[in-house]
Short mmCIF file of C-alpha atoms in Angstrom, two decimals:
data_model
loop_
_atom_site.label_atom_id
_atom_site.label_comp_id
_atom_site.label_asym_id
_atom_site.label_seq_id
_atom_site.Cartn_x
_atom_site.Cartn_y
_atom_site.Cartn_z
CA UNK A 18 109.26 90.75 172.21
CA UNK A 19 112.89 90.29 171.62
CA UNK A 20 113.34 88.09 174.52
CA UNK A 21 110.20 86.22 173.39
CA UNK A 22 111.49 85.10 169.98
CA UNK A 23 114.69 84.14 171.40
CA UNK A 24 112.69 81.53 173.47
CA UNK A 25 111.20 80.16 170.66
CA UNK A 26 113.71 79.42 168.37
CA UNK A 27 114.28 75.93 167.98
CA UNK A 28 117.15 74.38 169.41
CA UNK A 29 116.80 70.22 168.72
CA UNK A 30 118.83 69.32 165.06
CA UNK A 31 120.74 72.70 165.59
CA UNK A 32 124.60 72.80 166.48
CA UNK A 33 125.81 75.62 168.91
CA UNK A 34 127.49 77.87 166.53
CA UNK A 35 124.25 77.54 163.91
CA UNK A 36 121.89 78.54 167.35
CA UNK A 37 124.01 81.18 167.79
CA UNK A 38 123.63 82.46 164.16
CA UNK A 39 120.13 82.71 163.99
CA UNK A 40 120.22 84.37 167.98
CA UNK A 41 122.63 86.96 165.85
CA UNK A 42 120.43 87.62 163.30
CA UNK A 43 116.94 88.06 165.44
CA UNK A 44 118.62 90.15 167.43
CA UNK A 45 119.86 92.26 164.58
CA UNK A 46 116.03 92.26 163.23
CA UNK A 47 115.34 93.88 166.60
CA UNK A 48 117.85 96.43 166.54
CA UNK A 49 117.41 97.32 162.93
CA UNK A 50 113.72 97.93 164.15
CA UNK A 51 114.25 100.21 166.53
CA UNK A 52 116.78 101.85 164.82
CA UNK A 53 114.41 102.41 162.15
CA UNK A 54 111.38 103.86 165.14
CA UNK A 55 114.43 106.05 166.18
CA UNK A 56 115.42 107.38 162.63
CA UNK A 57 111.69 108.15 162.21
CA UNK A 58 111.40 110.54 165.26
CA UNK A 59 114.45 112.63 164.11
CA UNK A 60 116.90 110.94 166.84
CA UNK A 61 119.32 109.91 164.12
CA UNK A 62 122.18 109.37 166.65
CA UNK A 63 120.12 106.32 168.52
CA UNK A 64 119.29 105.60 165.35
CA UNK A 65 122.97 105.20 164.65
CA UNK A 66 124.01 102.93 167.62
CA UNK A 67 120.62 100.49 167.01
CA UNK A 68 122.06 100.27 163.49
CA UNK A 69 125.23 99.40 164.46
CA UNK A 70 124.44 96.55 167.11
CA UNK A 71 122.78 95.29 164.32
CA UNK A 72 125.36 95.26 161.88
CA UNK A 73 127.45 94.01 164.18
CA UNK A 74 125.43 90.84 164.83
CA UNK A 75 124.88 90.88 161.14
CA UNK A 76 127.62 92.29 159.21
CA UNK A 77 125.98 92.09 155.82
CA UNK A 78 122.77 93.11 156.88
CA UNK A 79 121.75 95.29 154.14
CA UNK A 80 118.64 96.83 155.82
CA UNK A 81 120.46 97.81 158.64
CA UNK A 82 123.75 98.74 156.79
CA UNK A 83 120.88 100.91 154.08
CA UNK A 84 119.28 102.44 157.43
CA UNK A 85 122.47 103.92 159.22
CA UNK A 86 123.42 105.32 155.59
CA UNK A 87 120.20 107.28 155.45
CA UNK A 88 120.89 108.26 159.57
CA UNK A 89 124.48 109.80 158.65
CA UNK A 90 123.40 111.27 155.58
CA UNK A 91 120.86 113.11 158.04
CA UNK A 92 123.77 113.71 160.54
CA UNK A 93 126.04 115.13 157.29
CA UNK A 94 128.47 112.14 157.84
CA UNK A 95 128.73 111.87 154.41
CA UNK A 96 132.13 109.78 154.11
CA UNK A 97 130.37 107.47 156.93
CA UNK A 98 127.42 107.03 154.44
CA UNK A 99 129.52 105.94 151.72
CA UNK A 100 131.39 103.30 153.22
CA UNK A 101 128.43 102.07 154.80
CA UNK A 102 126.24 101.92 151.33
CA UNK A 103 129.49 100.48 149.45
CA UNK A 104 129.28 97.78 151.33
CA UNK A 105 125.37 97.44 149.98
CA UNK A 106 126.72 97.29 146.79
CA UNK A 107 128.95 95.08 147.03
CA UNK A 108 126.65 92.43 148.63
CA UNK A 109 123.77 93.18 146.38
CA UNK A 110 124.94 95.03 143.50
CA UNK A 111 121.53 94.88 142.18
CA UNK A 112 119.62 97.33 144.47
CA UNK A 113 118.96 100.35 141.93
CA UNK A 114 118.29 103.15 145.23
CA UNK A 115 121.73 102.29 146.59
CA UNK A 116 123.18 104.21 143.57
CA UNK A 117 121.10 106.91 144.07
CA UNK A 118 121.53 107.42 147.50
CA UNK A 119 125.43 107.25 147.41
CA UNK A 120 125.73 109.62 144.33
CA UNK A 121 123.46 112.05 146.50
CA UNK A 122 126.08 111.63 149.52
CA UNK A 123 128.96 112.39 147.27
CA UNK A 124 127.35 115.04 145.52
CA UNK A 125 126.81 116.58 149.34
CA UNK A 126 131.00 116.12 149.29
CA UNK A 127 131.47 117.94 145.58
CA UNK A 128 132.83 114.81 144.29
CA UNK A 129 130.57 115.43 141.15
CA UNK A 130 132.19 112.90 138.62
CA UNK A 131 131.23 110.15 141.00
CA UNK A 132 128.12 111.17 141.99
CA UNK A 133 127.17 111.34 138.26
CA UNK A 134 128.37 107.65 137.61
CA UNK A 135 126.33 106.65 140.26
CA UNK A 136 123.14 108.48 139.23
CA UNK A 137 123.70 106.73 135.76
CA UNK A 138 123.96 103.73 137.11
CA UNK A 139 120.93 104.37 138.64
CA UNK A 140 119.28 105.70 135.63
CA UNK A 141 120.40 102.80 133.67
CA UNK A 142 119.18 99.66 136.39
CA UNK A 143 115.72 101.82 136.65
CA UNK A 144 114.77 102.19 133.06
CA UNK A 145 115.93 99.05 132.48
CA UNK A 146 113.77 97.14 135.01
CA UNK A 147 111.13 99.39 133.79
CA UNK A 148 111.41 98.71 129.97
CA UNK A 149 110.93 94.97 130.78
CA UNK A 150 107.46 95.93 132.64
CA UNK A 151 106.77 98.10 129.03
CA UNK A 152 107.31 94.85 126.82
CA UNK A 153 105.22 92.96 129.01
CA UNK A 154 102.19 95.58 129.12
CA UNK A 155 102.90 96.10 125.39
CA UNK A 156 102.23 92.11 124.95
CA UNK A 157 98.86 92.14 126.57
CA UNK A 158 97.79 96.04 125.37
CA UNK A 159 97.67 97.60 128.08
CA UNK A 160 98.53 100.57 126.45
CA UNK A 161 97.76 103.66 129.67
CA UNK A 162 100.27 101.44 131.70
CA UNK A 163 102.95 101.50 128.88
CA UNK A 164 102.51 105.43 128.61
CA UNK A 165 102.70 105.68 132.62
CA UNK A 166 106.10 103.79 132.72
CA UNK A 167 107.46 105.19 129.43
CA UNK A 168 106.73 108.41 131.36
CA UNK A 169 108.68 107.44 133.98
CA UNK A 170 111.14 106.76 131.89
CA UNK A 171 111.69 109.68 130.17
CA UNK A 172 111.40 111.64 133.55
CA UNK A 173 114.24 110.26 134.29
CA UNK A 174 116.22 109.97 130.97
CA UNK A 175 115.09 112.58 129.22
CA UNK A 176 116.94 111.69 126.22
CA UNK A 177 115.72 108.02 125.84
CA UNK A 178 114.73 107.96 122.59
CA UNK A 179 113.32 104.03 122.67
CA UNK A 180 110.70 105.27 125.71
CA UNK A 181 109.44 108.38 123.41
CA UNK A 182 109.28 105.33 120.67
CA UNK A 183 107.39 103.09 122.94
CA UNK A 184 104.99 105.79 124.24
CA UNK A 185 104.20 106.78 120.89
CA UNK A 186 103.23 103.53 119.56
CA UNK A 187 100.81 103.24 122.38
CA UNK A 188 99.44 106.66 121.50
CA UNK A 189 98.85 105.75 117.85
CA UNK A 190 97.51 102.23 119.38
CA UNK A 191 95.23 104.78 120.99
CA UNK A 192 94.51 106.55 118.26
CA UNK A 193 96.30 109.79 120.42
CA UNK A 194 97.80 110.79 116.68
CA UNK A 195 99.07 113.92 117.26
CA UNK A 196 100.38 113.00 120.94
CA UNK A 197 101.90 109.91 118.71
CA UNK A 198 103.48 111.87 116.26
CA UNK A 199 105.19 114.37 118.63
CA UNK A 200 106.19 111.40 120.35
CA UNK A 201 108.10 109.83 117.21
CA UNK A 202 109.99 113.18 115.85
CA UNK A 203 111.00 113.52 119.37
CA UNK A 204 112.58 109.79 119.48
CA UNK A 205 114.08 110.52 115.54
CA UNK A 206 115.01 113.95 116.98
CA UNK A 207 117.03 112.28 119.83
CA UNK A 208 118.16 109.12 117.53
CA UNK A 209 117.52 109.49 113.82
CA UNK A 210 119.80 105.93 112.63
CA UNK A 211 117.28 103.24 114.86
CA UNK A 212 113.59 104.14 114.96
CA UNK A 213 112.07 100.93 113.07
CA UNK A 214 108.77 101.24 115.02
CA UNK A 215 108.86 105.01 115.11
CA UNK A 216 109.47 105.39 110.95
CA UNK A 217 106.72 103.09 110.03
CA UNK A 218 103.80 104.55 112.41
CA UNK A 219 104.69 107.77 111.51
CA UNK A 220 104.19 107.23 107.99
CA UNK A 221 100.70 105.80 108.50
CA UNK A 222 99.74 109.00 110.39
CA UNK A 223 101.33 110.91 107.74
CA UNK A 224 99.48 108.49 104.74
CA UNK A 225 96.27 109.61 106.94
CA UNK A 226 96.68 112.86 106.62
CA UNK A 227 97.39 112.61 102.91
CA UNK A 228 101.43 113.62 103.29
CA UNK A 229 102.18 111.08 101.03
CA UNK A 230 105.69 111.99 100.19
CA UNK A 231 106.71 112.49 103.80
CA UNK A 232 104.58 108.94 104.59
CA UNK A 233 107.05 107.43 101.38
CA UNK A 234 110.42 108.51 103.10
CA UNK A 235 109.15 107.06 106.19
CA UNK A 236 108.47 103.59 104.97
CA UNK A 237 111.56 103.33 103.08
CA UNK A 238 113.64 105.00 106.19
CA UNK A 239 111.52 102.13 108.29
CA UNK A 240 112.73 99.51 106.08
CA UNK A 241 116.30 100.20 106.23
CA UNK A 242 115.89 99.37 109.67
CA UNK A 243 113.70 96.19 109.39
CA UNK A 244 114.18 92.55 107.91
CA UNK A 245 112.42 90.56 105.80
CA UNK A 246 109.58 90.10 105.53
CA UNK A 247 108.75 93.39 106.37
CA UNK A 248 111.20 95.42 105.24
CA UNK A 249 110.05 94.21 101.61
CA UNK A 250 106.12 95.39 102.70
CA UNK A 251 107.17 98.62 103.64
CA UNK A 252 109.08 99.07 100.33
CA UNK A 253 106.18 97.78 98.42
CA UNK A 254 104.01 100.62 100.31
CA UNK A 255 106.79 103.13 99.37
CA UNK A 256 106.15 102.46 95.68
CA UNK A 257 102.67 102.30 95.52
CA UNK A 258 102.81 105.85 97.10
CA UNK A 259 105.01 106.91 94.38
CA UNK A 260 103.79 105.04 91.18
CA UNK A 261 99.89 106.95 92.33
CA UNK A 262 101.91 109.89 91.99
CA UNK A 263 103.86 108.99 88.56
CA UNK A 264 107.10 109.66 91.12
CA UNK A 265 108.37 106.39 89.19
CA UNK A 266 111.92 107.14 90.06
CA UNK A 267 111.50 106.28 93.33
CA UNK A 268 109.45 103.06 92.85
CA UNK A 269 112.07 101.72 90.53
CA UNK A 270 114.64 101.97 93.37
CA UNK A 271 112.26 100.75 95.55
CA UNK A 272 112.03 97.80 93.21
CA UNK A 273 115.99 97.41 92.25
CA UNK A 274 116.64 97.44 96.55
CA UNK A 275 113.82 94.18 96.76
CA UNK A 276 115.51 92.34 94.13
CA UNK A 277 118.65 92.68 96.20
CA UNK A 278 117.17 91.91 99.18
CA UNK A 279 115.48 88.10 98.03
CA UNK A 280 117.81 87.54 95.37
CA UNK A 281 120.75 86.19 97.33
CA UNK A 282 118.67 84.38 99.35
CA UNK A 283 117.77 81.52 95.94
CA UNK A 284 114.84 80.54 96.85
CA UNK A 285 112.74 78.78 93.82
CA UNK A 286 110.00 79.77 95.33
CA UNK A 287 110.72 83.37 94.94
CA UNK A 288 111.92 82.99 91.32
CA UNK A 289 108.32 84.61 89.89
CA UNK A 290 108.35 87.02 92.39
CA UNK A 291 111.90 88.40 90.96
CA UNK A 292 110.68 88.10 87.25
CA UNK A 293 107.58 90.28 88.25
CA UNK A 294 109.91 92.76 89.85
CA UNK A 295 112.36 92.84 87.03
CA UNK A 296 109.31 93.31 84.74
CA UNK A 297 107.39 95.60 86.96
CA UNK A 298 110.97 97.75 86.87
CA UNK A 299 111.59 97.48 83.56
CA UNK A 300 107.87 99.30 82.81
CA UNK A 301 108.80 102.02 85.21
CA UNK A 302 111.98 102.59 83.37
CA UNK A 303 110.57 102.66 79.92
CA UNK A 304 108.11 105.46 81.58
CA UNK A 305 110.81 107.50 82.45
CA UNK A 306 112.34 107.36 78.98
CA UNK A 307 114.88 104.95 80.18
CA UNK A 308 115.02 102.85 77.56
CA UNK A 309 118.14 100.85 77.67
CA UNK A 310 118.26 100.36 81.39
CA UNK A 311 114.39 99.05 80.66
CA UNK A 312 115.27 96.53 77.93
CA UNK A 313 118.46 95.66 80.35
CA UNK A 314 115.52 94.94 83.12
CA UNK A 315 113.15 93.10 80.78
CA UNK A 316 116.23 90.78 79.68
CA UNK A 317 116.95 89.83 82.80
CA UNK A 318 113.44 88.46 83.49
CA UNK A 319 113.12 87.50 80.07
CA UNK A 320 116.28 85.13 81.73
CA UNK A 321 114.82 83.73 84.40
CA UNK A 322 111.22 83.31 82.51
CA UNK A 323 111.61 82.48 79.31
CA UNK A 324 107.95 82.37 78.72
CA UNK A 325 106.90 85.66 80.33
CA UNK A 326 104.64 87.54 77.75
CA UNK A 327 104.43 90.44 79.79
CA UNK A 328 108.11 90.54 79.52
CA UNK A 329 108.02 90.79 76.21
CA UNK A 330 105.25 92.81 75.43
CA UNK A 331 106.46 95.51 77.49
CA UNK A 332 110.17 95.43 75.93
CA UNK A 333 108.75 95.70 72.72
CA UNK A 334 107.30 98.62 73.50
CA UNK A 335 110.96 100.02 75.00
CA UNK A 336 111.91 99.02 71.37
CA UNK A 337 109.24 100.73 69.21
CA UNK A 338 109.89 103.75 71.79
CA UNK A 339 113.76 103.58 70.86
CA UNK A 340 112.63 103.13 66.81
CA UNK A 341 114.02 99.86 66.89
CA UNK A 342 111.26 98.46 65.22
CA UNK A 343 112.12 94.97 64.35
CA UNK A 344 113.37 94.09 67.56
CA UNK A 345 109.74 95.49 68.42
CA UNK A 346 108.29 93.72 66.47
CA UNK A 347 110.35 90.44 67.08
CA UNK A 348 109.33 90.70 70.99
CA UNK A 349 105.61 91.29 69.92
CA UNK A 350 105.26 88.27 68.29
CA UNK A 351 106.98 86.38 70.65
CA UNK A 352 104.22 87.42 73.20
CA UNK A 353 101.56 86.47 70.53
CA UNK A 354 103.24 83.38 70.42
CA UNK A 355 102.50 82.62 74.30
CA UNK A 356 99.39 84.34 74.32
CA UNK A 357 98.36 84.25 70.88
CA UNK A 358 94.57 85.19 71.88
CA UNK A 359 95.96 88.59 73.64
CA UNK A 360 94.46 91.29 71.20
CA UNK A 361 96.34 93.89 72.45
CA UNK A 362 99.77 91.99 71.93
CA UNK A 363 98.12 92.09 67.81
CA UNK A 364 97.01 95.70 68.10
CA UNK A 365 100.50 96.49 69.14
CA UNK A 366 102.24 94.51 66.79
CA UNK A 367 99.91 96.17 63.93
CA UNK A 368 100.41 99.04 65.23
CA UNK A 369 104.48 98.62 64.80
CA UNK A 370 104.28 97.70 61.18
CA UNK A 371 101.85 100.68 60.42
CA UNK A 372 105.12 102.48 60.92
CA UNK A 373 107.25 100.36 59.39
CA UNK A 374 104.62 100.98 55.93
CA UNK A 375 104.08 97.54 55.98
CA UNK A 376 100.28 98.04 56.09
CA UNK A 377 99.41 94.16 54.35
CA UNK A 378 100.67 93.10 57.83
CA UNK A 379 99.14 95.55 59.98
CA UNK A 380 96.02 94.96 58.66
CA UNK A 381 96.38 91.44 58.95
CA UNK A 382 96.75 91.66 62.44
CA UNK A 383 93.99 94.05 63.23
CA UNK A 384 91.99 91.14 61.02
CA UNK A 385 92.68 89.33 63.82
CA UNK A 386 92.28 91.84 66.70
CA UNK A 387 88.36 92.26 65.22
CA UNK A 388 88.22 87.81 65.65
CA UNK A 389 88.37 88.67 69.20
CA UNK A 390 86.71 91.77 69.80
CA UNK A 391 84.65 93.52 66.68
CA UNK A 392 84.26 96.37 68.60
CA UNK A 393 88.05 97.53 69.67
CA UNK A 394 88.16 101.28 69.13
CA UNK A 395 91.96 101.86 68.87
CA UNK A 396 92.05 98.88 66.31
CA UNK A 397 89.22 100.89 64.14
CA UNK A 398 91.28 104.06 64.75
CA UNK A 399 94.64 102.58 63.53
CA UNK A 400 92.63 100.76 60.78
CA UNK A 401 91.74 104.46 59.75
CA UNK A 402 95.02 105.85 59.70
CA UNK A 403 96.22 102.60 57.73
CA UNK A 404 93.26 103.45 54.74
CA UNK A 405 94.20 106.75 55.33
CA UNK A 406 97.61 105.91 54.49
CA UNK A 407 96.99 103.83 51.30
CA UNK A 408 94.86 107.37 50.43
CA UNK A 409 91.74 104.71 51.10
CA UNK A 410 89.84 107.64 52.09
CA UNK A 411 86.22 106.47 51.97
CA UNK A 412 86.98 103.50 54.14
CA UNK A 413 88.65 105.91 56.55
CA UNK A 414 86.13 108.11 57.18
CA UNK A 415 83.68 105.11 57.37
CA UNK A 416 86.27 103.49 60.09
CA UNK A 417 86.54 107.30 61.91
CA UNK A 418 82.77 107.67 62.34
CA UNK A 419 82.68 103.76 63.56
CA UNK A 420 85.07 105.18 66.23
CA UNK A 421 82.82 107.94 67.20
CA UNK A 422 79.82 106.08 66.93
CA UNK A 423 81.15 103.62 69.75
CA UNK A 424 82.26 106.65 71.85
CA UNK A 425 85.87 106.87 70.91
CA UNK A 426 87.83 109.80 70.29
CA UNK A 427 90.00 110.83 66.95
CA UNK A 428 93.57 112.05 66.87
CA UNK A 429 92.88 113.59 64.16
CA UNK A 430 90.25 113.00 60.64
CA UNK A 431 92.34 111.81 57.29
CA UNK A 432 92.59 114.78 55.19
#
């Protein structure tokens, strides 16, 4: 066959030393394939010599060069092996096997530290070829090929916390949750400071099985290592967890770490966004009896919306709660001012200057709380305690059984 192909290799167009080249490398091909019929009967030692001829014709021939490695490794010429799979390397540095089978020839020789650096060399050109298969299975969902190769993966990395990552997600793509989640504490196990993907899916298993605080950590841990946009969702999820719980501590710093994340970006189009957030905090911080820090919050909206009722409204409320009652009552009618047909701006207001004794005025709001709805049980309530008050005690009780008679409930009846 050898003699065959030689005949028909073309000669016209071809100089002598270029004919010669490509007789070199044919016969080399034929060598290297009988070399490689010898290696497979066990004659390693023919094997050898085909090998060589071809190598010789060929010197960078790296099937041949590959081939007699494997043959000395068989014959325990270890140090021959080496040289001979060096030279692989060098010409194609690229061939992940090479790596292998050189760090299992110098293992053979107890030269462990090199043998090591070879296997992770190995390790590292493998996984690596594999994780860009992943990312392209991931793309198109093929989600039992990217648990096969993740597999893979972490059969040979054990430790390779992005391929436990990456295997999980396509478990909770799956809806495998409990495969999923063992899948993502093993990946934060291994490498708790990256973990974006793992963080967030493992808080929606953990919001679906109603472990809401461990589900809050796991956003906000997820959005630490995320950017915007989505670091601000996860935060927003966060809160909402913790504001249906009254955990408003934890929703306020939610809140304080989006302000920092959009303010420094000035962007006019996010100005309402930041007054809502400011306002949204403030509320939160009145709840928790932090008064100051709320009217500090509301201010700062208040700032950058001058005509934000809700603003106002709710840092008269931080006011009245602080018995500062004309700076109460000073933000109260500045809401009625922008929304002067709020009745609940008026019922608070009223409600203010029922404290203050200056019941004229209270009832002069609630006058106008009834304009807009007749039937408002707190304002007939606070009406009450205002007769009640002013020792107006037949107009009370007729106010306290209006209250009852529209299904309301009484603090307590005027004595």
């Amino acid at each position: 066959m050898l003699f065959l192909a030689l005949q028909l290799i073309p000669t016209v167009g071809y100089a002598q030393d270029e004919r010669q080249q490509i007789e070199n490398i044919f016969k080399a091909n034929g060598y290297e394939e009988s070399a490689r019929q010898y290696g497979g009967q066990g004659n390693h030692q023919a094997a050898v010599k085909d090998f060589t001829k071809a190598i010789n014709l060929n010197p960078t021939f790296i099937l041949a060069l590959s081939g007699r490695a494997e043959s000395y490794i068989a014959l325990k010429e270890y140090e021959a092996a080496i040289k001979d799979l060096t030279i692989v390397i060098e010409v194609d540095p690229d061939r992940e096997e090479t790596y292998l089978a050189r760090s299992q020839a110098y293992l053979r020789l107890d030269k462990v530290p090199l043998a090591q650096a070879d296997t992770s060399k190995f390790v590292k050109m493998k996984t690596a070829r594999l994780f860009k298969s992943i990312r392209g299975y991931a793309r198109k969902e093929n989600h039992d090929m990217v648990i096969r190769m993740t597999s893979e993966v972490i059969e040979l990395d054990p430790n390779n916390a992005e391929a436990y990552e990456d295997r999980g997600e396509a478990y909770h793509a799956m809806g495998k949750s409990d495969l999923a989640l063992a899948d993502f504490n093993k990946s934060l196990q291994i490498d708790p400071e990256t973990g974006a993907s793992a963080y967030r899916l493992r808080a929606e298993i953990y919001i679906a099985r109603n472990q809401n605080d461990l589900a809050a950590a796991d956003y906000r841990a997820a959005a630490k290592r995320n950017q915007p946009p989505l670091n601000i969702q996860l935060l927003e999820k966060s809160s909402a967890i913790d504001i249906k719980q009254k955990k408003y501590d934890g929703a306020a710093t939610d809140y304080k770490a989006i302000i920092e994340i959009l303010e420094p970006l000035n962007e006019p189009k996010l100005a309402q966004t930041i007054v809502a957030l400011y306002t949204e905090r403030g509320r939160l911080n009145s709840l928790l009896g932090k008064l100051n820090v709320a009217v500090a919050d509301f201010a700062k909206a208040l700032a950058l919306d001058p005509k934000n009722s809700s603003a106002y409204h709710f840092r008269g409320h931080a006011y009245e709660n602080n018995n500062r009652y004309d700076l109460a009552v000073a933000d109260f009618t500045a809401a009625i001012g922008l929304s002067a047909e709020s009745s609940e701006f008026l019922l608070d207001r009223s409600n203010v200057y029922m404290k203050q004794k200056k019941f004229a005025a209270a009832l002069a709001d609630l006058n106008k709380v009834f304009q807009i709805k007749p039937d408002d049980v707190k304002a007939i309530s606070l009406r009450a305690k205002i007769y009640c008050e002013q020792n107006n005690k037949g107009a009370a009780a007729e106010d306290e059984k209006r209250v009852l008679d529209l299904g309301g409930k009484l603090e307590k009846k005027c004595q």
